[in-house]
Short mmCIF file of N, CA, C and O and ligand atoms in Angstrom, two decimals:
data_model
loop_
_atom_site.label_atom_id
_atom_site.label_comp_id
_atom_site.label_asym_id
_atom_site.label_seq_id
_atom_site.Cartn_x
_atom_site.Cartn_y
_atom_site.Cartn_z
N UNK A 11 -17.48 3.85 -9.57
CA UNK A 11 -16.22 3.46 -10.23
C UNK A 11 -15.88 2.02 -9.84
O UNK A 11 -15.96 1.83 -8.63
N UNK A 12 -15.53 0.96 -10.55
CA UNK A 12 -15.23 -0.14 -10.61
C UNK A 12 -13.84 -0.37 -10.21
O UNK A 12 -13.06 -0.93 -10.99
N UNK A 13 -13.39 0.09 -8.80
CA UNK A 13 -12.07 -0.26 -8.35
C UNK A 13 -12.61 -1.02 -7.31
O UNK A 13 -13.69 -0.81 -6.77
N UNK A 14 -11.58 -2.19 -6.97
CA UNK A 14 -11.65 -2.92 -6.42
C UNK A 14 -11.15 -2.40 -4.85
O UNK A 14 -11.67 -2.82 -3.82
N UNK A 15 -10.20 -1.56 -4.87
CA UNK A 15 -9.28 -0.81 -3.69
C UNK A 15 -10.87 0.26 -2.75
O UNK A 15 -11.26 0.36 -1.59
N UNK A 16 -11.30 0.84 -4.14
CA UNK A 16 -12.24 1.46 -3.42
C UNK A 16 -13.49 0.75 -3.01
O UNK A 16 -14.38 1.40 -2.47
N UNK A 17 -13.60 -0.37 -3.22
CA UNK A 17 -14.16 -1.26 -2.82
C UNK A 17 -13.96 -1.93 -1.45
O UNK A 17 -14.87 -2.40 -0.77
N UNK A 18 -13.07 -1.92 -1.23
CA UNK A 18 -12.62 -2.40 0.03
C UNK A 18 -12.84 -1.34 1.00
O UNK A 18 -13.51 -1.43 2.03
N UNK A 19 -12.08 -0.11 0.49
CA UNK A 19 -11.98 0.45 1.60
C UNK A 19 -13.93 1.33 2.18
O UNK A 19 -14.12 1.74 3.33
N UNK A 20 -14.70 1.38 1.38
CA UNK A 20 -16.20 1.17 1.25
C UNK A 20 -16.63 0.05 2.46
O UNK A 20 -17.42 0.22 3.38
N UNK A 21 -15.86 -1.11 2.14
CA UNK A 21 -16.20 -1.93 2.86
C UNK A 21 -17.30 -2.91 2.19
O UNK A 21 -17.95 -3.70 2.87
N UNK A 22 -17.47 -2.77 0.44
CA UNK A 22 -18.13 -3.72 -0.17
C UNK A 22 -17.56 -4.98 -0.54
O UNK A 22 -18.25 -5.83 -1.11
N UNK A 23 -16.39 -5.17 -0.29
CA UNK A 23 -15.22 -5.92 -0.63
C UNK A 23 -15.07 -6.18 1.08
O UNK A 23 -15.34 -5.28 1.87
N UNK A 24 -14.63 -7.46 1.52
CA UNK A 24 -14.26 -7.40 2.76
C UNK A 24 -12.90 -7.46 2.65
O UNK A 24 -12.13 -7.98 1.84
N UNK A 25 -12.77 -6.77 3.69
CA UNK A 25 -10.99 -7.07 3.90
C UNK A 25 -10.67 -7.13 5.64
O UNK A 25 -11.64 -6.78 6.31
N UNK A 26 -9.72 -7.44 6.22
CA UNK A 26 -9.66 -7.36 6.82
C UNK A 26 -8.18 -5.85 7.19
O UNK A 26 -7.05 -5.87 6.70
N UNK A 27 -8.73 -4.78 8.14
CA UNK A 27 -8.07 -3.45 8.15
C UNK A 27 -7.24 -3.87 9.30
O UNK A 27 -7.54 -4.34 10.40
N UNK A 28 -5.95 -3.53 8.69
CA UNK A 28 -4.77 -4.13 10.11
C UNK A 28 -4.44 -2.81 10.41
O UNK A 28 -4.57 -2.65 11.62
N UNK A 29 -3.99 -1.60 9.76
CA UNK A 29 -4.30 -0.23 10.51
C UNK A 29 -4.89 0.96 9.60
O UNK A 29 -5.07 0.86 8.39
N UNK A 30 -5.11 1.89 10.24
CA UNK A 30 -6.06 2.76 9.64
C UNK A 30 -5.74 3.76 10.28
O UNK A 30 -5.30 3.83 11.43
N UNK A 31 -6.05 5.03 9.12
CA UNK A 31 -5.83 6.72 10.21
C UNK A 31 -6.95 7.17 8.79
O UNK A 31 -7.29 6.58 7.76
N UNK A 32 -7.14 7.97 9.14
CA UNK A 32 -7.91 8.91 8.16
C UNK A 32 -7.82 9.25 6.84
O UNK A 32 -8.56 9.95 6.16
N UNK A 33 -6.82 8.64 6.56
CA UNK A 33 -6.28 9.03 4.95
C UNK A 33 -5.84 7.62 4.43
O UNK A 33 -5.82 7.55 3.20
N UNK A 34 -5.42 6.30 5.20
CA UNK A 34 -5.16 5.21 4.10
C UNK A 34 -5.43 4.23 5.33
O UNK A 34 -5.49 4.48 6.53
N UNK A 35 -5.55 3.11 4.69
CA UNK A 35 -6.05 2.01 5.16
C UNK A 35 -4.45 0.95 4.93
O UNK A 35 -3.48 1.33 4.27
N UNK A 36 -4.58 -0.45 5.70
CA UNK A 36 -2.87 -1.47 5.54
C UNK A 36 -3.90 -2.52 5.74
O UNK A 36 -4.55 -2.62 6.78
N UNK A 37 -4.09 -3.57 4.32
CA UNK A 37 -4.39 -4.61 4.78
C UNK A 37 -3.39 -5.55 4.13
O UNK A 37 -2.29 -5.09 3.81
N UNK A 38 -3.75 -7.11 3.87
CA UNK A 38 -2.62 -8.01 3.78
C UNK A 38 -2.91 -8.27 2.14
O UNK A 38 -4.09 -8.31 1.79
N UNK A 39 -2.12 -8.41 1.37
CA UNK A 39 -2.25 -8.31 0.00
C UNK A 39 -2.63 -10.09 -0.29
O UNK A 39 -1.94 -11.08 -0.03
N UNK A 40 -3.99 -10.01 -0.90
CA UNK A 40 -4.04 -11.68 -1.14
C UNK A 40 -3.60 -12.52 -1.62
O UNK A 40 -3.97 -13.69 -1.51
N UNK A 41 -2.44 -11.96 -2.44
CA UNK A 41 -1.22 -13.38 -3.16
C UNK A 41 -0.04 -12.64 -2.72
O UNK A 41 0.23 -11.58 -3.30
N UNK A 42 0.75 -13.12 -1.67
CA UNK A 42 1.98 -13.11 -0.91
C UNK A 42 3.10 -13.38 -2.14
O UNK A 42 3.16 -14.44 -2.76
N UNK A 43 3.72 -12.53 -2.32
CA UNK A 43 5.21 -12.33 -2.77
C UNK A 43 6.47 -12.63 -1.96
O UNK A 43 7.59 -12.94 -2.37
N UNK A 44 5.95 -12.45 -0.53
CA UNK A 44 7.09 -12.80 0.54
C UNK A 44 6.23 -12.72 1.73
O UNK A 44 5.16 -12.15 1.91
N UNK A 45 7.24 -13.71 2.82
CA UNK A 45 6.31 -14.18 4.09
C UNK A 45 5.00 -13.18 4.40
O UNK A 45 3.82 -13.50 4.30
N UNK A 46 5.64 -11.64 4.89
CA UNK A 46 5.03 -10.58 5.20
C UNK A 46 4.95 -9.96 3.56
O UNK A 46 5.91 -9.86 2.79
N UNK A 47 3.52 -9.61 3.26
CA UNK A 47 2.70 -8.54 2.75
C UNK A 47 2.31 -8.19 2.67
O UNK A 47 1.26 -8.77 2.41
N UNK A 48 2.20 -6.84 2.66
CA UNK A 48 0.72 -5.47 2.95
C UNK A 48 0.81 -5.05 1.96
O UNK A 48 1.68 -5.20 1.10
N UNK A 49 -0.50 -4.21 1.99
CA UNK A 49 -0.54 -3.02 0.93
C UNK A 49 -1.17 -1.73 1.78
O UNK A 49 -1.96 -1.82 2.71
N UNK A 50 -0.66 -0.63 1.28
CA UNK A 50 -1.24 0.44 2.59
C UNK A 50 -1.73 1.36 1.04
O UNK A 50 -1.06 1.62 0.03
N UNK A 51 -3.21 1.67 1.40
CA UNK A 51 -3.95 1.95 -0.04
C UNK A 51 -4.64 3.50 0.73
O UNK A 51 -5.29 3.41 1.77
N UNK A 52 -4.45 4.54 0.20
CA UNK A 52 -4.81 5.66 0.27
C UNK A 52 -6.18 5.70 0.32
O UNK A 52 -6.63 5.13 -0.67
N UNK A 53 -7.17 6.18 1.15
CA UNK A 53 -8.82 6.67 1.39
C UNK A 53 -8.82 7.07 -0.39
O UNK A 53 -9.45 6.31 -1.11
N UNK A 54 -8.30 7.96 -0.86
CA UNK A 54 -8.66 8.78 -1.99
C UNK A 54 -8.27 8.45 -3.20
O UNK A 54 -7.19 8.92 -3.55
N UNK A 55 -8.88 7.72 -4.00
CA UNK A 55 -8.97 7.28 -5.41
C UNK A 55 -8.02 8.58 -6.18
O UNK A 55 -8.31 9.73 -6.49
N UNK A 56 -6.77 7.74 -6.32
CA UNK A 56 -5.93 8.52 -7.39
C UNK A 56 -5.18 7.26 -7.93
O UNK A 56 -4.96 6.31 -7.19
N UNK A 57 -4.80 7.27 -9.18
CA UNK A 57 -3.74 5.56 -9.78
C UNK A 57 -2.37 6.24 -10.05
O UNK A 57 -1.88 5.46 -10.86
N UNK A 58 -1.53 7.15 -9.87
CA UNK A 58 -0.25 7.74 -10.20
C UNK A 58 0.57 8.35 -9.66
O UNK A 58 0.24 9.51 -9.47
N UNK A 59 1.66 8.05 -9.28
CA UNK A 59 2.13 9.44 -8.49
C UNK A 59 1.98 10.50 -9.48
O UNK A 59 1.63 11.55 -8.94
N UNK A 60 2.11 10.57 -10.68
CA UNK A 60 1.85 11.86 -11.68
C UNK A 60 1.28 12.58 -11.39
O UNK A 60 1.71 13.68 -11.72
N UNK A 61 -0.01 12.57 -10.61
CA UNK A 61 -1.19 12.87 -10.44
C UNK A 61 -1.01 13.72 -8.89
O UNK A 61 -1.95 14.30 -8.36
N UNK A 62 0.25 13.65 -8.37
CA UNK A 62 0.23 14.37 -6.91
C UNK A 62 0.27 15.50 -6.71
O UNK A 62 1.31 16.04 -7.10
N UNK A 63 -0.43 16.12 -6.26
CA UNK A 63 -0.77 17.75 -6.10
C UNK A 63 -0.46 17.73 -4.50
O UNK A 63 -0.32 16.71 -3.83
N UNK A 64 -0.39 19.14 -4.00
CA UNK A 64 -0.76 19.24 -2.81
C UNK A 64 -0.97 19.00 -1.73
O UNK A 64 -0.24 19.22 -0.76
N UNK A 65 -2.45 18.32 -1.77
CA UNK A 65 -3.58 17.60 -1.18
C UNK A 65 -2.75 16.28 -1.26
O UNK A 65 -2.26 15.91 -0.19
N UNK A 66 -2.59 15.73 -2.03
CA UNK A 66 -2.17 14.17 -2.21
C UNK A 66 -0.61 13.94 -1.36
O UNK A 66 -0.24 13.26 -0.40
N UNK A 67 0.02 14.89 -2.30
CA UNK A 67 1.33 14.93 -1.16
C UNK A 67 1.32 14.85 0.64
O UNK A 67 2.19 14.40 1.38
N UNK A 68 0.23 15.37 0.92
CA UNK A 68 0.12 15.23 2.09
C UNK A 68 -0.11 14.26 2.88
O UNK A 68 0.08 14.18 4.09
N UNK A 69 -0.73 13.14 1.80
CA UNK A 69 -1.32 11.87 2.18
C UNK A 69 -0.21 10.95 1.90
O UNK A 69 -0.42 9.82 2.35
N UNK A 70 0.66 11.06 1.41
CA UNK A 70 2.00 10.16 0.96
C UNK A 70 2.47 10.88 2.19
O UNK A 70 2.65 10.01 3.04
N UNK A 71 2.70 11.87 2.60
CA UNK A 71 3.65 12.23 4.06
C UNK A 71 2.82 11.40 5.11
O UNK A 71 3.27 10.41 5.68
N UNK A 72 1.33 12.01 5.35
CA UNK A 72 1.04 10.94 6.49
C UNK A 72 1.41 9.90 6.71
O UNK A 72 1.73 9.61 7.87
N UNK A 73 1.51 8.77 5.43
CA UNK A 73 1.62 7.47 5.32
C UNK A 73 3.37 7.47 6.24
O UNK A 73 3.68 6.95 7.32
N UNK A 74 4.11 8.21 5.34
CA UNK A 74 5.55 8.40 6.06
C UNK A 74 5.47 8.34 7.58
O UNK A 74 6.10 7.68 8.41
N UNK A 75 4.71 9.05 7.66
CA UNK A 75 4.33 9.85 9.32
C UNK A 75 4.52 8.95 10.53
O UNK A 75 5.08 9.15 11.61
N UNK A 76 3.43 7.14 9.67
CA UNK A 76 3.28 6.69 10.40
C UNK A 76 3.71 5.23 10.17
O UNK A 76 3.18 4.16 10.45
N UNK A 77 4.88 5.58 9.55
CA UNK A 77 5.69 4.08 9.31
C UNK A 77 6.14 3.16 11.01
O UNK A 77 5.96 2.01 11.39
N UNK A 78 6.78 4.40 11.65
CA UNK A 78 7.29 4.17 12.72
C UNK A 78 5.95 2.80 13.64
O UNK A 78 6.06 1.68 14.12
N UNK A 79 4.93 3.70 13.46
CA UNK A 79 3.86 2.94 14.17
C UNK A 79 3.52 1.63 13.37
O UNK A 79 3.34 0.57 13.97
N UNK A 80 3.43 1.74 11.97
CA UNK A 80 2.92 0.87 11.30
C UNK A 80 3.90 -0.58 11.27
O UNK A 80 3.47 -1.73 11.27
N UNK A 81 5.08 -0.23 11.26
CA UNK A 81 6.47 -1.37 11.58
C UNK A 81 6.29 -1.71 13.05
O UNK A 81 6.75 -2.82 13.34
N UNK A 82 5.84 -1.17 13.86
CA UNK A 82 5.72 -2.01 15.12
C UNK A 82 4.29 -2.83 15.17
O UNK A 82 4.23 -3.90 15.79
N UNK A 83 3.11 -2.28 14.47
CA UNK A 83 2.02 -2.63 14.60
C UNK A 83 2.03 -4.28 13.72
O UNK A 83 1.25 -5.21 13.96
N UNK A 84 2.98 -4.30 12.82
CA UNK A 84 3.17 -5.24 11.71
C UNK A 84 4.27 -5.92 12.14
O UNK A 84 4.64 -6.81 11.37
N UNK A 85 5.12 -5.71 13.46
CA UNK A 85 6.25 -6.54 13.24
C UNK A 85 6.91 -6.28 12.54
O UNK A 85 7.73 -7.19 12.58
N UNK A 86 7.30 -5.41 11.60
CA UNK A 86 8.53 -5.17 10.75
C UNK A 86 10.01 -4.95 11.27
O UNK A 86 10.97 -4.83 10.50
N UNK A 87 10.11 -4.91 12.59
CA UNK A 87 11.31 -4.31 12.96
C UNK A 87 12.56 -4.88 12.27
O UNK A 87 13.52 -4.11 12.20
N UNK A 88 12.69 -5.97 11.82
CA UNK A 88 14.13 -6.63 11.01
C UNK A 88 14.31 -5.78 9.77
O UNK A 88 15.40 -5.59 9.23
N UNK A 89 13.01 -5.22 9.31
CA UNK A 89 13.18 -4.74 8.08
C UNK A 89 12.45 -4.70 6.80
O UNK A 89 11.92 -5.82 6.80
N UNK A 90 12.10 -4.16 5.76
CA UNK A 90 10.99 -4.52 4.99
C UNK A 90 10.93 -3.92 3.67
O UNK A 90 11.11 -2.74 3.97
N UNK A 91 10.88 -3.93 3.18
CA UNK A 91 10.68 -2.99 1.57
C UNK A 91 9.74 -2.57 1.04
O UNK A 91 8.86 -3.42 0.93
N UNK A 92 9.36 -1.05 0.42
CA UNK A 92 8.25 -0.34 0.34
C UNK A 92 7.99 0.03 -1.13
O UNK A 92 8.09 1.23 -1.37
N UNK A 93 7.63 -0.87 -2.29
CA UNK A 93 7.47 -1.19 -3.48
C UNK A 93 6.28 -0.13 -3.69
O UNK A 93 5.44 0.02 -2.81
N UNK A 94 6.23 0.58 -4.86
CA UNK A 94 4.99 1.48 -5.92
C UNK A 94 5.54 1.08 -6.83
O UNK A 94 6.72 1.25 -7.12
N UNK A 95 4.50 0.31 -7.57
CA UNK A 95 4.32 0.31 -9.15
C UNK A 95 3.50 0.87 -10.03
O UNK A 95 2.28 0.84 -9.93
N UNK A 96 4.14 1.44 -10.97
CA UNK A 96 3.55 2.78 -11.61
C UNK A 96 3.25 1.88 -13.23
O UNK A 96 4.03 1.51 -14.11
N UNK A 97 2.37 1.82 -13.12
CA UNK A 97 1.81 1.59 -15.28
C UNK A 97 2.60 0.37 -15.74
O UNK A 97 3.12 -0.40 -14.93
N UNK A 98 2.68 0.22 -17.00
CA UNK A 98 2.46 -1.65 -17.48
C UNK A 98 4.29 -2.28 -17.11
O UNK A 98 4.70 -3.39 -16.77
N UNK A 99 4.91 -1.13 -17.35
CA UNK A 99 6.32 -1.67 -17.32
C UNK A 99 6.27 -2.27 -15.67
O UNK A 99 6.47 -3.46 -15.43
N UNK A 100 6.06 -1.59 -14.93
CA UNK A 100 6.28 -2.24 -13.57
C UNK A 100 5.77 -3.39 -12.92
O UNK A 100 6.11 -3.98 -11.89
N UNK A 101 4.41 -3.68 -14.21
CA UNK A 101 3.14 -4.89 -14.10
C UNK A 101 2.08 -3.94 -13.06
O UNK A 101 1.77 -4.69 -12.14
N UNK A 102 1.55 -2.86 -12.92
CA UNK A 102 0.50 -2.35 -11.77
C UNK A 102 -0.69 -3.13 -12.32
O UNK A 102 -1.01 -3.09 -13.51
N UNK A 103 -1.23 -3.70 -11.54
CA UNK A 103 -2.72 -4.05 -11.66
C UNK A 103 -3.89 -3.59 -10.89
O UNK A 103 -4.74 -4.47 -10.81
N UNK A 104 -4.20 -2.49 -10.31
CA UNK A 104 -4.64 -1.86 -9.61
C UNK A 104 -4.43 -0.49 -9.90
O UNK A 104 -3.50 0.17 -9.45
N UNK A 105 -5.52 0.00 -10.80
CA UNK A 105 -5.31 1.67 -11.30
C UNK A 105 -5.32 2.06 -9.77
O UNK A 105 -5.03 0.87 -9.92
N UNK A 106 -5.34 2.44 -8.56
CA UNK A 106 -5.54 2.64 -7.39
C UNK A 106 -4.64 2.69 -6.55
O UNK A 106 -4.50 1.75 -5.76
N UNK A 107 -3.65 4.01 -6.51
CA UNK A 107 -2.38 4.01 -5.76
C UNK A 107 -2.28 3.49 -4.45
O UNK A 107 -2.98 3.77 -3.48
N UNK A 108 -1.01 2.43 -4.55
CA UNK A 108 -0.88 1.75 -3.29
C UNK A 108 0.44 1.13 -3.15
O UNK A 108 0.90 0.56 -4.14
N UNK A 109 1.21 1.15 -1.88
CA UNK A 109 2.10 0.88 -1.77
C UNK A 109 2.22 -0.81 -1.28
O UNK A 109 1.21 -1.29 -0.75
N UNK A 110 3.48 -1.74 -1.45
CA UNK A 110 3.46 -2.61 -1.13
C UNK A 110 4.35 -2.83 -0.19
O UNK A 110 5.50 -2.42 -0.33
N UNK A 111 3.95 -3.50 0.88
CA UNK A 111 5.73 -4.08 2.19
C UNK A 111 5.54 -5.12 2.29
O UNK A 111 4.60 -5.84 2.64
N UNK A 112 6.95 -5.26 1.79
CA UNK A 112 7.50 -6.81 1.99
C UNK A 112 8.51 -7.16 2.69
O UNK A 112 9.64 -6.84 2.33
N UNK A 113 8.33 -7.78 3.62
CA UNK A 113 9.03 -8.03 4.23
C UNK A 113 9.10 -9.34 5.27
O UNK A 113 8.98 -10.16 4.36
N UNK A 114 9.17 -9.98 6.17
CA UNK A 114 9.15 -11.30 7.31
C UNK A 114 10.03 -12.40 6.90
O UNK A 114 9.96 -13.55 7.31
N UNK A 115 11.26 -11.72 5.65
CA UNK A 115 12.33 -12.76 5.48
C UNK A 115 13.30 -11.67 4.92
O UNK A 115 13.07 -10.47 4.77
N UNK A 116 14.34 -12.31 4.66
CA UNK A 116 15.21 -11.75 4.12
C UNK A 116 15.18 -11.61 2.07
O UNK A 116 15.32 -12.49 1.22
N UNK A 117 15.00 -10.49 1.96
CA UNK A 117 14.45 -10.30 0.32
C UNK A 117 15.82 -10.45 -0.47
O UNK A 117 16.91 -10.10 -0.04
N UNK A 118 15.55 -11.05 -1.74
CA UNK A 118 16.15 -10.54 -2.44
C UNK A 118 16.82 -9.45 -2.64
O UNK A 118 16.23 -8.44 -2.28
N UNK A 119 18.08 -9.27 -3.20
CA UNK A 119 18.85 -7.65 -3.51
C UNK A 119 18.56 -7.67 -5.32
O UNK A 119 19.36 -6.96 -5.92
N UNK A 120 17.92 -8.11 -5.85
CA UNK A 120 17.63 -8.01 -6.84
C UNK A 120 15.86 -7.42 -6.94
O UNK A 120 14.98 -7.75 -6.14
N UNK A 121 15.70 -6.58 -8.02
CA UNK A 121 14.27 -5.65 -7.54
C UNK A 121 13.41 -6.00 -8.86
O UNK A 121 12.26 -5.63 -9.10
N UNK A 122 14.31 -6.84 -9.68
CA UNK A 122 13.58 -7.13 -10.75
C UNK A 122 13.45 -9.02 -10.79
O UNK A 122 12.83 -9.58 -11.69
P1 LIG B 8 0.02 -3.95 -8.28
O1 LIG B 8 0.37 -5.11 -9.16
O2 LIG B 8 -1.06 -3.08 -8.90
O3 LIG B 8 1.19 -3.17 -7.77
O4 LIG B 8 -0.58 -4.62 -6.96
C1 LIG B 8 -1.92 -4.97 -6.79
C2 LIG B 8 -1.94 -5.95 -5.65
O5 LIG B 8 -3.27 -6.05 -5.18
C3 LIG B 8 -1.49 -7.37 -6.03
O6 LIG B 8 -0.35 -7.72 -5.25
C4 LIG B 8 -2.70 -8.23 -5.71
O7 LIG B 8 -2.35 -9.47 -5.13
C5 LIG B 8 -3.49 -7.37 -4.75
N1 LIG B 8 -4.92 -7.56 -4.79
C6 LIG B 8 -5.72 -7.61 -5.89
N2 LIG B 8 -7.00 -7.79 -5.53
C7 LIG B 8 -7.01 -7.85 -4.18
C8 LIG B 8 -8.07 -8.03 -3.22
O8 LIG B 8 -9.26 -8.17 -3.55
N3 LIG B 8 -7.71 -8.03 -1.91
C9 LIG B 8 -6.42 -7.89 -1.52
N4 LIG B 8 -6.19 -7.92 -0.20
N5 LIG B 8 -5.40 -7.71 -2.39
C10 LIG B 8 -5.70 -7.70 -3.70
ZN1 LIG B 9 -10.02 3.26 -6.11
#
Protein backbone atom coordinates (compact mmCIF):
# COMPACT_ATOMS: atom_id res chain seq x y z
CA UNK A 1 0.00 0.00 0.00
CA UNK A 2 1.33 3.36 -0.98
CA UNK A 3 1.04 5.27 2.40
CA UNK A 4 3.52 7.29 3.25
CA UNK A 5 2.63 6.95 7.33
CA UNK A 6 3.09 3.29 6.77
CA UNK A 7 6.08 3.96 5.36
CA UNK A 8 7.61 5.48 8.02
CA UNK A 9 6.55 3.60 10.53
CA UNK A 10 8.23 0.32 8.31
CA UNK A 11 11.00 2.42 8.57
CA UNK A 12 11.28 2.85 4.58
CA UNK A 13 10.69 6.46 4.99
CA UNK A 14 13.08 7.78 7.68
CA UNK A 15 11.78 9.56 10.38
CA UNK A 16 12.98 10.29 13.27
CA UNK A 17 10.63 8.29 16.44
CA UNK A 18 10.40 10.73 19.47
CA UNK A 19 8.11 8.10 21.31
CA UNK A 20 6.80 4.83 20.70
CA UNK A 21 4.71 1.97 22.59
CA UNK A 22 3.34 -0.78 20.62
CA UNK A 23 0.45 0.60 18.97
CA UNK A 24 1.55 4.27 17.61
CA UNK A 25 4.55 5.93 16.93
CA UNK A 26 5.06 10.56 17.72
CA UNK A 27 7.27 11.98 15.30
CA UNK A 28 7.69 15.79 14.29
CA UNK A 29 5.39 16.71 11.39
CA UNK A 30 7.65 18.17 8.46
CA UNK A 31 5.88 21.54 7.76
CA UNK A 32 5.34 23.18 11.27
CA UNK A 33 2.00 24.95 11.73
CA UNK A 34 3.24 26.14 15.16
CA UNK A 35 6.60 26.22 17.11
CA UNK A 36 5.87 22.57 18.51
CA UNK A 37 4.48 19.82 16.05
CA UNK A 38 3.89 16.21 16.20
CA UNK A 39 1.93 13.80 14.77
CA UNK A 40 1.29 10.58 16.86
CA UNK A 41 0.31 7.98 13.88
CA UNK A 42 -1.21 4.63 14.91
CA UNK A 43 1.07 1.10 14.06
CA UNK A 44 -2.28 0.05 12.17
CA UNK A 45 -3.30 1.37 8.81
CA UNK A 46 -6.87 2.70 9.23
CA UNK A 47 -7.77 6.62 7.49
CA UNK A 48 -11.20 7.37 9.68
CA UNK A 49 -12.46 7.47 12.83
CA UNK A 50 -15.64 5.87 10.96
CA UNK A 51 -13.83 2.96 10.71
CA UNK A 52 -13.36 2.37 14.73
CA UNK A 53 -14.30 -0.90 15.96
CA UNK A 54 -13.19 -2.39 19.06
CA UNK A 55 -9.72 -3.24 18.35
CA UNK A 56 -9.10 0.36 17.13
CA UNK A 57 -10.83 1.98 20.02
CA UNK A 58 -8.39 0.56 22.06
CA UNK A 59 -5.58 2.10 20.28
CA UNK A 60 -7.14 5.71 20.46
CA UNK A 61 -7.38 4.89 24.44
CA UNK A 62 -3.74 3.82 24.59
CA UNK A 63 -2.73 6.92 22.82
CA UNK A 64 -4.97 8.74 25.74
CA UNK A 65 -3.20 6.47 28.17
CA UNK A 66 -0.13 7.98 27.43
CA UNK A 67 -0.58 11.64 26.94
CA UNK A 68 0.55 12.21 30.50
CA UNK A 69 4.00 10.69 29.47
CA UNK A 70 4.00 11.95 26.02
CA UNK A 71 3.54 15.93 27.34
CA UNK A 72 6.45 15.48 29.54
CA UNK A 73 8.52 13.56 27.02
CA UNK A 74 7.68 16.60 24.46
CA UNK A 75 7.68 19.41 26.83
CA UNK A 76 4.14 20.20 26.49
CA UNK A 77 3.44 21.13 29.96
CA UNK A 78 2.09 24.95 29.11
CA UNK A 79 -0.26 23.28 26.93
CA UNK A 80 -1.05 22.03 23.43
CA UNK A 81 -3.83 21.11 21.07
CA UNK A 82 -4.79 17.69 19.72
CA UNK A 83 -6.16 18.26 16.02
CA UNK A 84 -7.83 14.94 13.70
CA UNK A 85 -8.73 15.76 10.42
CA UNK A 86 -11.23 13.71 8.89
CA UNK A 87 -11.79 13.89 4.69
CA UNK A 88 -11.58 16.99 2.22
CA UNK A 89 -13.57 19.54 4.33
CA UNK A 90 -10.97 19.48 7.09
CA UNK A 91 -8.03 19.43 4.17
CA UNK A 92 -6.66 15.53 5.49
CA UNK A 93 -3.85 14.65 3.35
CA UNK A 94 -2.84 11.51 4.70
CA UNK A 95 -5.55 8.65 4.19
CA UNK A 96 -3.65 7.31 7.49
CA UNK A 97 -5.19 8.19 10.85
CA UNK A 98 -3.21 10.56 12.83
CA UNK A 99 -3.41 12.98 15.28
CA UNK A 100 -1.74 16.39 15.34
CA UNK A 101 -0.12 18.58 18.65
CA UNK A 102 0.39 21.79 18.49
CA UNK A 103 1.61 23.44 20.66
CA UNK A 104 5.31 25.57 22.07
CA UNK A 105 3.32 28.98 21.78
CA UNK A 106 0.34 30.29 22.52
CA UNK A 107 -2.37 29.17 19.61
CA UNK A 108 -4.82 30.81 18.23
CA UNK A 109 -8.62 30.57 19.73
CA UNK A 110 -9.75 30.44 16.36
CA UNK A 111 -9.72 26.55 14.85
CA UNK A 112 -10.41 27.58 11.47
P1 LIG B 1 -3.37 15.98 7.47
O1 LIG B 1 -3.42 17.17 6.57
O2 LIG B 1 -3.66 14.70 6.71
O3 LIG B 1 -4.16 16.11 8.73
O4 LIG B 1 -1.86 15.92 7.98
C1 LIG B 1 -0.82 15.27 7.31
C2 LIG B 1 0.44 15.85 7.87
O5 LIG B 1 1.51 14.99 7.53
C3 LIG B 1 0.81 17.24 7.34
O6 LIG B 1 0.85 18.16 8.43
C4 LIG B 1 2.16 17.05 6.68
O7 LIG B 1 3.04 18.13 6.90
C5 LIG B 1 2.66 15.77 7.32
N1 LIG B 1 3.53 14.97 6.49
C6 LIG B 1 3.34 14.62 5.19
N2 LIG B 1 4.35 13.86 4.75
C7 LIG B 1 5.21 13.73 5.79
C8 LIG B 1 6.46 13.06 5.94
O8 LIG B 1 7.00 12.41 5.02
N3 LIG B 1 7.06 13.13 7.16
C9 LIG B 1 6.51 13.83 8.19
N4 LIG B 1 7.19 13.85 9.34
N5 LIG B 1 5.33 14.48 8.08
C10 LIG B 1 4.69 14.43 6.89
ZN1 LIG C 1 -0.79 3.74 6.39
Amino acid sequence: MDCIFCKIIKGEIKSEILYETNDFIVINDISHMANKHYLIIPKKHFAYLNEVDEEKSKIIANIMLNMNDIEKALKLEEGYRLVINQRSNAGQTVNHLHMHILGGEKLSDKFN
